[in-house]
């Protein structure tokens, strides 16, 4: 990338991010190089690098692409002369192999199994990924991981690659995004290097293709992908694929590819639940606490964030990073108040105002009863339990007081509401069906 192009990117970034963000975070960056789809910048501190990567990374990549650059990932380095520079991905070889086994620059060093927090929503995906990462005979091929944005697909794939390279450094592990696959394919076509291309892809031991939904509709790329895929499966090489949805649901993907993708193990990453979010926050805080011992977090802040930010892990992480940046700038303890101030926009965005009426409607649909029966006087279990569920959700998801909730349930007394809420609190610890229903309903209502 030339300096002229970078200057154009800077101009667009100033407009996109605003003058304040621009001078605080973008100006300190010094563009260093672009190679193998990785754009490297020098930054004064790791903290700035992390912050920029989390908060503005997507924007920077987007603007660079708008200016015609092929960039998939950003890398931030503190040029202290001590830090080892990492070799970029070799163009024609699957992996840059050097004597000291330099780590693959397309892999994020932080995305390992150690840093992946496991909870109910991702335990299957994690177990499958770990199994594949052990190497050994290929039992399911491909491993197909899918789930919504920011739920850890890329993290798990990088973790597999790291682990495989740690256990068997001689293995040729290739990780790339479907876009990169497509780009390399098109370049090979244009430069008449299809033989090299085919040979390179067929010589890998493990192939990982991230975000495969992007090849939908790209016919010649699909064709080549299909052949690569088959050649590798035939020679018992492990393939790992990710996508944002199940194979059958990828738009404009050939049927034969869909069915090929389905013939291994298909596992999905479910949306996070409160416990997982809290666990992730806790683990990030532990990492930061080691780096910035001066930071103090008041009790309840993490619980608050885990409760309020339920979109995806990336947003959650971004919020935390911003909070730390802010607190360290102003040199204050991170209190609930500071959190609300600093993250008001994020909180507002995920702040859906749920009404008692909506809750009643959703719950009655879920249990297949009539709304009038939920609100009405009948006390049979079929109506009473859903009613209590709705009361519980109303208590936890709205700001209504118990008497107000009671009034909306056919003029019931607040003690009845309190009893209902308590009953569900007891039940959800001993009845997993109830706990699951609650989580499901809460999620549906938060959407
Ligand atoms: P996806 O590829 O599914 O869109 P990523 O793997 O890029 O999502 O994850 C987004 C961010 O959230 C990454 O920084 C990742 O490390 C983090 N993350 C996601 N899930 C977890 C988890 N279970 N534990 C720790 N970090 C996670
Ligand atoms: Mg991803």
Coordinates of C-alpha atoms and ligand atoms in Angstrom, one line a residue:
X1 CA 0.0 0.0 0.0
X2 CA 1.4 3.4 -0.9
X3 CA 1.5 6.4 1.4
X4 CA -1.1 8.1 -0.9
X5 CA -3.5 5.3 -0.4
X6 CA -3.0 5.3 3.4
X7 CA -3.6 9.1 3.4
X8 CA -6.9 8.5 1.6
X9 CA -7.8 5.8 4.2
X10 CA -7.0 8.2 6.9
X11 CA -9.3 10.9 5.5
X12 CA -12.2 8.4 5.3
X13 CA -11.4 7.2 8.9
X14 CA -11.5 10.8 10.2
X15 CA -15.0 11.2 8.7
X16 CA -16.2 7.8 9.9
X17 CA -14.9 7.9 13.4
X18 CA -15.0 11.6 14.3
X19 CA -12.2 14.0 15.0
X20 CA -11.9 13.0 18.7
X21 CA -11.5 9.3 18.1
X22 CA -9.3 10.0 15.2
X23 CA -6.8 12.1 17.0
X24 CA -6.8 9.8 20.1
X25 CA -6.5 6.5 18.4
X26 CA -5.8 6.6 14.7
X27 CA -3.1 9.3 14.6
X28 CA -0.8 7.3 16.9
X29 CA -0.7 4.5 14.4
X30 CA 2.1 4.3 12.0
X31 CA 1.5 2.1 8.9
X32 CA 4.3 -0.3 8.5
X33 CA 3.6 -2.9 5.8
X34 CA 0.9 -4.9 4.1
X35 CA 1.6 -8.5 3.1
X36 CA -0.3 -11.7 2.8
X37 CA -3.5 -9.9 3.6
X38 CA -2.1 -8.7 7.0
X39 CA -1.7 -5.0 7.5
X40 CA 0.9 -4.2 10.2
X41 CA 1.0 -1.0 12.2
X42 CA 3.4 0.3 14.7
X43 CA 1.8 1.6 17.9
X44 CA 3.3 3.3 21.0
X45 CA 1.8 0.8 23.4
X46 CA 0.1 -2.6 23.3
X47 CA -2.9 -1.0 25.0
X48 CA -3.5 1.3 22.1
X49 CA -3.1 -1.6 19.7
X50 CA -5.7 -3.7 21.5
X51 CA -8.0 -0.8 21.8
X52 CA -7.8 0.1 18.1
X53 CA -8.1 -3.5 17.0
X54 CA -11.3 -4.0 19.1
X55 CA -13.0 -0.8 18.4
X56 CA -11.9 0.4 15.0
X57 CA -10.4 -2.7 13.4
X58 CA -13.4 -3.4 11.2
X59 CA -13.6 0.2 10.1
X60 CA -9.9 0.3 9.2
X61 CA -10.2 -3.0 7.2
X62 CA -13.3 -1.7 5.5
X63 CA -11.7 1.6 4.5
X64 CA -8.6 -0.1 3.2
X65 CA -10.7 -2.5 1.1
X66 CA -12.7 0.5 -0.2
X67 CA -9.4 1.9 -1.4
X68 CA -8.6 -1.3 -3.3
X69 CA -6.3 -3.1 -0.8
X70 CA -6.5 -6.8 -0.1
X71 CA -6.5 -6.9 3.7
X72 CA -8.0 -9.5 6.0
X73 CA -6.4 -8.8 9.3
X74 CA -4.6 -6.1 11.2
X75 CA -1.6 -6.5 13.3
X76 CA -0.2 -4.0 15.9
X77 CA 3.4 -4.0 17.0
X78 CA 5.3 -2.0 19.5
X79 CA 8.6 -1.3 17.8
X80 CA 10.9 -1.7 20.8
X81 CA 13.5 -3.6 18.9
X82 CA 13.1 -6.5 21.3
X83 CA 10.0 -8.0 19.9
X84 CA 10.5 -10.6 17.3
X85 CA 8.9 -9.8 14.0
X86 CA 6.6 -12.5 12.8
X87 CA 7.0 -13.9 9.3
X88 CA 4.1 -13.2 7.0
X89 CA 2.3 -16.1 5.4
X90 CA 4.2 -17.3 2.4
X91 CA 2.4 -16.7 -0.9
X92 CA 2.9 -20.0 -2.6
X93 CA 3.5 -22.3 0.4
X94 CA 0.9 -23.3 2.8
X95 CA 2.9 -22.2 5.7
X96 CA 6.1 -20.2 6.2
X97 CA 8.4 -22.9 7.6
X98 CA 11.6 -21.8 9.1
X99 CA 14.0 -23.5 11.3
X100 CA 12.7 -22.1 14.6
X101 CA 9.1 -22.7 13.5
X102 CA 7.9 -19.1 13.4
X103 CA 4.2 -18.8 14.3
X104 CA 1.8 -18.3 11.4
X105 CA 1.0 -14.6 11.1
X106 CA -2.5 -15.3 10.0
X107 CA -3.2 -16.7 13.4
X108 CA -4.1 -14.6 16.4
X109 CA -1.8 -15.6 19.3
X110 CA -4.5 -14.8 21.8
X111 CA -7.0 -17.3 20.3
X112 CA -6.1 -20.5 22.1
X113 CA -8.0 -23.1 24.0
X114 CA -6.6 -21.7 27.2
X115 CA -8.3 -18.4 26.6
X116 CA -11.6 -19.9 25.4
X117 CA -14.1 -19.9 28.1
X118 CA -16.4 -22.9 28.0
X119 CA -20.1 -22.8 29.0
X120 CA -23.2 -24.6 28.1
X121 CA -23.7 -22.8 24.8
X122 CA -20.3 -23.8 23.4
X123 CA -19.3 -26.9 25.1
X124 CA -20.0 -29.2 22.2
X125 CA -18.2 -27.1 19.7
X126 CA -15.3 -26.8 22.1
X127 CA -15.2 -30.6 22.7
X128 CA -15.2 -31.3 18.9
X129 CA -12.5 -28.7 18.3
X130 CA -10.3 -30.2 21.0
X131 CA -10.8 -33.7 19.6
X132 CA -9.7 -32.5 16.1
X133 CA -6.8 -30.6 17.7
X134 CA -5.5 -33.8 19.2
X135 CA -4.6 -34.9 15.7
X136 CA -4.6 -38.7 15.3
X137 CA -6.8 -40.6 12.9
X138 CA -9.5 -38.5 11.2
X139 CA -12.8 -39.5 12.6
X140 CA -15.2 -36.8 11.3
X141 CA -14.5 -34.9 8.2
X142 CA -15.2 -32.1 7.9
X143 CA -15.7 -30.6 11.3
X144 CA -18.3 -27.9 10.5
X145 CA -18.7 -25.2 13.1
X146 CA -21.4 -22.6 12.8
X147 CA -23.0 -19.9 14.8
X148 CA -23.8 -16.1 14.8
X149 CA -21.2 -13.4 14.7
X150 CA -18.8 -13.0 17.6
X151 CA -19.6 -16.3 19.2
X152 CA -16.1 -17.7 18.9
X153 CA -15.8 -19.6 15.6
X154 CA -12.6 -17.9 14.5
X155 CA -11.2 -18.2 18.0
X156 CA -11.8 -22.0 18.1
X157 CA -10.3 -22.5 14.6
X158 CA -7.2 -20.6 15.6
X159 CA -7.0 -22.6 18.8
X160 CA -7.1 -25.8 16.8
X161 CA -4.3 -24.6 14.5
X162 CA -2.1 -23.5 17.5
X163 CA -2.7 -26.8 19.3
X164 CA -1.9 -28.9 16.2
X165 CA 1.3 -26.9 15.5
X166 CA 2.3 -27.3 19.1
X167 CA 1.8 -31.0 19.1
X168 CA 3.1 -31.7 15.6
X169 CA 5.2 -28.9 14.3
X170 CA 5.8 -30.9 11.1
X171 CA 2.1 -30.8 10.1
X172 CA 1.2 -28.4 7.3
X173 CA -1.7 -26.6 8.7
X174 CA -3.4 -24.0 6.6
X175 CA -5.9 -21.6 8.0
X176 CA -7.6 -19.0 5.8
X177 CA -10.9 -17.3 5.2
X178 CA -13.2 -18.2 2.4
X179 CA -12.4 -14.7 1.0
X180 CA -8.7 -15.4 1.0
X181 CA -9.4 -18.8 -0.7
X182 CA -11.3 -17.0 -3.4
X183 CA -8.7 -14.3 -3.8
X184 CA -5.9 -16.8 -4.1
X185 CA -7.9 -18.7 -6.6
X186 CA -8.6 -15.7 -8.8
X187 CA -5.0 -14.5 -8.6
X188 CA -3.9 -18.0 -9.7
X189 CA -6.2 -17.9 -12.6
X190 CA -5.1 -14.5 -13.6
X191 CA -1.4 -15.3 -13.3
X192 CA -1.9 -18.7 -14.9
X193 CA -0.6 -20.5 -11.8
X194 CA -3.5 -22.9 -11.3
X195 CA -1.1 -25.8 -11.1
X196 CA 0.7 -24.2 -8.2
X197 CA -2.6 -23.4 -6.6
X198 CA -3.9 -26.9 -6.8
X199 CA -0.6 -28.4 -5.6
X200 CA -0.4 -26.0 -2.7
X201 CA -3.9 -26.8 -1.4
X202 CA -3.5 -30.5 -2.0
X203 CA -0.3 -30.6 0.0
X204 CA -1.7 -29.4 3.3
X205 CA -2.4 -31.8 6.1
X206 CA -5.1 -29.8 7.7
X207 CA -7.2 -27.2 5.9
X208 CA -9.3 -24.7 7.7
X209 CA -11.6 -22.4 5.9
X210 CA -13.3 -19.7 7.9
X211 CA -16.6 -18.0 7.0
X212 CA -17.4 -20.3 4.1
X213 CA -20.8 -18.6 3.6
X214 CA -18.9 -16.1 1.5
X215 CA -18.4 -18.5 -1.4
X216 CA -22.1 -18.8 -1.9
X217 CA -22.9 -17.5 -5.4
X218 CA -19.3 -17.5 -6.5
X219 CA -19.6 -20.3 -9.0
X220 CA -16.0 -20.9 -10.2
X221 CA -14.7 -20.6 -6.7
X222 CA -17.2 -23.1 -5.4
X223 CA -16.2 -25.5 -8.1
X224 CA -12.5 -25.3 -7.1
X225 CA -13.4 -25.5 -3.4
X226 CA -15.4 -28.6 -4.1
X227 CA -12.4 -30.3 -5.9
X228 CA -9.9 -29.2 -3.2
X229 CA -12.3 -30.5 -0.5
X230 CA -12.8 -33.9 -2.2
X231 CA -9.1 -34.4 -2.9
X232 CA -8.2 -33.7 0.8
X233 CA -11.0 -35.9 2.1
X234 CA -9.9 -38.7 -0.2
X235 CA -6.4 -38.6 1.2
X236 CA -7.7 -38.6 4.8
X237 CA -6.7 -35.0 5.5
X238 CA -8.6 -33.1 8.2
X239 CA -10.8 -30.2 7.1
X240 CA -12.4 -27.7 9.4
X241 CA -15.0 -25.3 8.1
X242 CA -16.9 -22.4 9.8
X243 CA -19.9 -20.5 8.7
X244 CA -22.5 -18.2 10.2
X245 CA -25.2 -20.7 9.5
X246 CA -25.8 -24.4 9.0
X247 CA -24.6 -25.9 5.6
X248 CA -28.2 -26.4 4.4
X249 CA -29.0 -22.7 4.9
X250 CA -26.1 -21.1 3.1
X251 CA -27.5 -19.1 0.2
X252 CA -26.5 -20.0 -3.4
X253 CA -24.4 -22.9 -2.4
X254 CA -24.5 -25.9 -4.7
X255 CA -26.4 -28.9 -3.4
X256 CA -23.4 -31.2 -3.8
X257 CA -21.3 -28.9 -1.6
X258 CA -24.0 -28.7 1.0
X259 CA -24.2 -32.4 1.3
X260 CA -20.5 -32.8 1.4
X261 CA -20.3 -30.3 4.2
X262 CA -22.9 -32.2 6.2
X263 CA -21.2 -35.5 6.0
X264 CA -18.8 -34.9 8.9
X265 CA -19.7 -33.5 12.2
X266 CA -21.8 -30.4 12.3
X267 CA -21.9 -28.5 15.6
X268 CA -23.2 -25.1 16.4
X269 CA -22.2 -22.4 18.9
X270 CA -25.4 -21.2 20.6
X271 CA -25.9 -17.6 21.7
X272 CA -24.2 -16.9 25.0
X273 CA -26.0 -17.1 28.3
X274 CA -25.5 -15.0 31.3
X275 CA -23.1 -17.4 33.0
X276 CA -20.9 -17.7 29.9
X277 CA -20.8 -13.9 29.5
X278 CA -19.8 -13.4 33.1
X279 CA -17.1 -16.1 32.8
X280 CA -15.7 -14.4 29.7
X281 CA -15.7 -11.0 31.4
X282 CA -14.0 -12.5 34.4
X283 CA -11.2 -14.1 32.4
X284 CA -10.6 -10.9 30.4
X285 CA -10.4 -8.9 33.6
X286 CA -7.8 -11.4 35.0
X287 CA -5.7 -10.7 31.9
X288 CA -6.0 -7.0 32.2
X289 CA -5.4 -7.0 35.9
X290 CA -2.1 -8.6 35.3
X291 CA -1.2 -5.9 32.8
X292 CA -2.7 -2.9 34.6
X293 CA -2.6 -3.7 38.4
X294 CA -3.7 -0.1 39.2
X295 CA -7.2 -0.8 37.8
X296 CA -9.9 -1.5 40.4
X297 CA -13.3 -2.8 39.6
X298 CA -16.2 -2.3 42.0
X299 CA -18.3 -5.4 42.8
X300 CA -21.3 -5.8 40.6
X301 CA -19.9 -4.2 37.5
X302 CA -19.2 -7.4 35.6
X303 CA -22.6 -8.9 36.6
X304 CA -24.2 -5.7 35.3
X305 CA -22.4 -5.9 32.0
X306 CA -23.1 -9.6 31.5
X307 CA -26.7 -9.0 32.2
X308 CA -27.0 -5.9 30.0
X309 CA -24.9 -6.7 27.0
X310 CA -26.2 -9.9 25.5
X311 CA -25.5 -9.3 21.8
X312 CA -22.2 -11.0 21.2
X313 CA -18.8 -11.6 22.7
X314 CA -17.1 -9.1 20.5
X315 CA -19.3 -6.3 21.7
X316 CA -18.8 -7.4 25.3
X317 CA -15.1 -7.4 24.9
X318 CA -15.2 -4.0 23.2
X319 CA -17.2 -2.5 26.0
X320 CA -14.7 -3.8 28.6
X321 CA -11.7 -2.5 26.7
X322 CA -13.3 0.9 26.4
X323 CA -14.1 0.9 30.1
X324 CA -10.5 0.1 31.0
X325 CA -9.2 2.7 28.6
X326 CA -11.5 5.3 30.1
X327 CA -10.8 4.4 33.7
X328 CA -7.1 4.4 33.1
X329 CA -7.3 7.8 31.4
X330 CA -9.2 9.4 34.2
X331 CA -7.4 7.3 36.8
X332 CA -10.5 6.2 38.7
X333 CA -12.0 3.0 40.0
X334 CA -14.4 1.4 37.7
X335 CA -17.7 1.8 39.5
X336 CA -21.2 1.1 38.2
X337 CA -21.7 4.8 37.7
X338 CA -18.6 5.2 35.6
X339 CA -19.6 2.1 33.6
X340 CA -23.0 3.6 32.9
X341 CA -21.5 6.9 31.8
X342 CA -18.7 5.5 29.7
X343 CA -20.9 2.9 27.9
X344 CA -24.2 4.7 27.7
X345 CA -24.3 4.3 23.9
X346 CA -23.6 0.5 24.0
X347 CA -26.0 0.0 26.8
X348 CA -28.7 2.0 25.1
X349 CA -28.3 -0.1 22.0
X350 CA -28.8 -3.3 23.8
X351 CA -31.5 -1.8 26.0
X352 CA -34.7 -3.2 24.7
X353 CA -37.7 -2.0 26.5
X354 CA -39.7 -5.1 27.1
X355 CA -43.2 -4.7 28.3
X356 CA -45.2 -6.9 30.7
X357 CA -47.7 -7.4 27.8
X358 CA -45.0 -8.7 25.5
X359 CA -43.8 -11.1 28.1
X360 CA -47.3 -12.4 28.6
X361 CA -47.8 -12.9 24.9
X362 CA -44.5 -14.7 24.4
X363 CA -45.0 -16.9 27.4
X364 CA -48.5 -17.9 26.4
X365 CA -47.3 -18.6 22.9
X366 CA -44.5 -20.7 24.2
X367 CA -46.8 -22.8 26.4
X368 CA -49.6 -22.8 23.9
X369 CA -52.2 -21.3 26.1
X370 CA -54.6 -18.4 25.5
X371 CA -53.5 -15.0 26.8
X372 CA -56.9 -14.7 28.5
X373 CA -56.2 -17.9 30.5
X374 CA -52.8 -16.6 31.6
X375 CA -54.3 -13.4 32.9
X376 CA -57.6 -15.0 34.0
X377 CA -58.5 -16.5 37.4
X378 CA -58.0 -20.2 36.6
X379 CA -55.6 -21.9 39.0
X380 CA -54.9 -25.2 37.2
X381 CA -51.2 -26.0 36.8
X382 CA -51.4 -25.7 33.0
X383 CA -52.1 -22.0 33.4
X384 CA -50.6 -21.3 36.8
X385 CA -47.0 -22.3 35.9
X386 CA -46.8 -20.2 32.7
X387 CA -48.3 -17.3 34.7
X388 CA -45.6 -17.6 37.3
X389 CA -43.0 -17.7 34.6
X390 CA -44.4 -14.6 33.1
X391 CA -44.4 -12.9 36.5
X392 CA -40.8 -13.9 37.1
X393 CA -39.7 -12.5 33.7
X394 CA -41.7 -9.3 34.3
X395 CA -40.0 -8.9 37.6
X396 CA -36.5 -9.4 36.1
X397 CA -36.9 -7.8 32.7
X398 CA -39.0 -4.7 33.4
X399 CA -38.9 -1.9 36.0
X400 CA -42.4 -2.6 37.1
X401 CA -43.1 -3.0 40.8
X402 CA -44.8 -6.0 42.2
X403 CA -48.2 -4.3 42.6
X404 CA -47.9 -2.9 39.0
X405 CA -47.2 -6.4 37.7
X406 CA -50.1 -7.8 39.8
X407 CA -52.4 -5.3 38.2
X408 CA -51.5 -6.5 34.7
X409 CA -52.2 -10.1 35.7
X410 CA -55.9 -9.6 36.1
X411 CA -55.6 -7.4 39.2
X412 CA -53.8 -9.9 41.4
X413 CA -52.2 -8.9 44.7
X414 CA -48.5 -8.2 45.0
X415 CA -48.0 -11.1 47.4
X416 CA -49.3 -13.4 44.7
X417 CA -46.7 -12.0 42.3
X418 CA -44.0 -12.4 44.9
X419 CA -45.0 -16.0 45.5
X420 CA -44.9 -16.7 41.8
X421 CA -41.5 -15.2 41.4
X422 CA -40.1 -17.2 44.3
X423 CA -41.6 -20.4 43.1
X424 CA -39.8 -20.0 39.7
X425 CA -36.6 -19.1 41.5
X426 CA -36.7 -22.4 43.3
X427 CA -37.8 -24.4 40.4
X428 CA -35.2 -23.2 38.0
X429 CA -32.4 -24.6 40.2
X430 CA -33.9 -28.1 40.3
X431 CA -35.8 -28.4 37.0
X432 CA -33.6 -28.0 34.0
X433 CA -36.6 -27.8 31.7
X434 CA -37.8 -24.7 33.5
X435 CA -34.3 -23.2 33.4
X436 CA -34.0 -23.8 29.6
X437 CA -37.5 -22.4 29.0
X438 CA -36.6 -19.3 30.9
X439 CA -33.3 -18.8 29.0
X440 CA -35.1 -19.3 25.7
X441 CA -37.9 -16.9 26.6
X442 CA -35.5 -14.3 27.9
X443 CA -33.5 -14.5 24.7
X444 CA -36.5 -14.2 22.5
X445 CA -37.7 -11.2 24.4
X446 CA -34.3 -9.5 24.2
X447 CA -34.1 -9.8 20.5
Ligands
LIG1 P1 -16.8 -15.4 15.2 O1 -15.7 -15.8 14.4 O2 -17.7 -16.4 15.6 O3 -17.5 -14.2 14.6 P2 -14.7 -14.7 17.1 O4 -14.1 -16.0 17.2 O5 -14.0 -13.7 16.2 O6 -16.2 -14.8 16.6 O7 -14.9 -14.1 18.5 C1 -15.1 -12.7 18.8 C2 -14.3 -12.3 20.0 O8 -14.9 -12.9 21.1 C3 -12.9 -12.8 19.9 O9 -12.1 -11.8 20.5 C4 -12.9 -14.0 20.8 O10 -11.7 -14.2 21.4 C5 -14.0 -13.7 21.8 N1 -14.7 -14.9 22.3 C6 -15.7 -15.5 21.7 N2 -16.1 -16.5 22.4 C7 -15.3 -16.6 23.5 C8 -15.2 -17.5 24.6 N3 -16.0 -18.6 24.7 N4 -14.2 -17.3 25.5 C9 -13.3 -16.2 25.3 N5 -13.4 -15.4 24.3 C10 -14.4 -15.5 23.4
LIG2 MG1 -15.0 -15.2 12.6

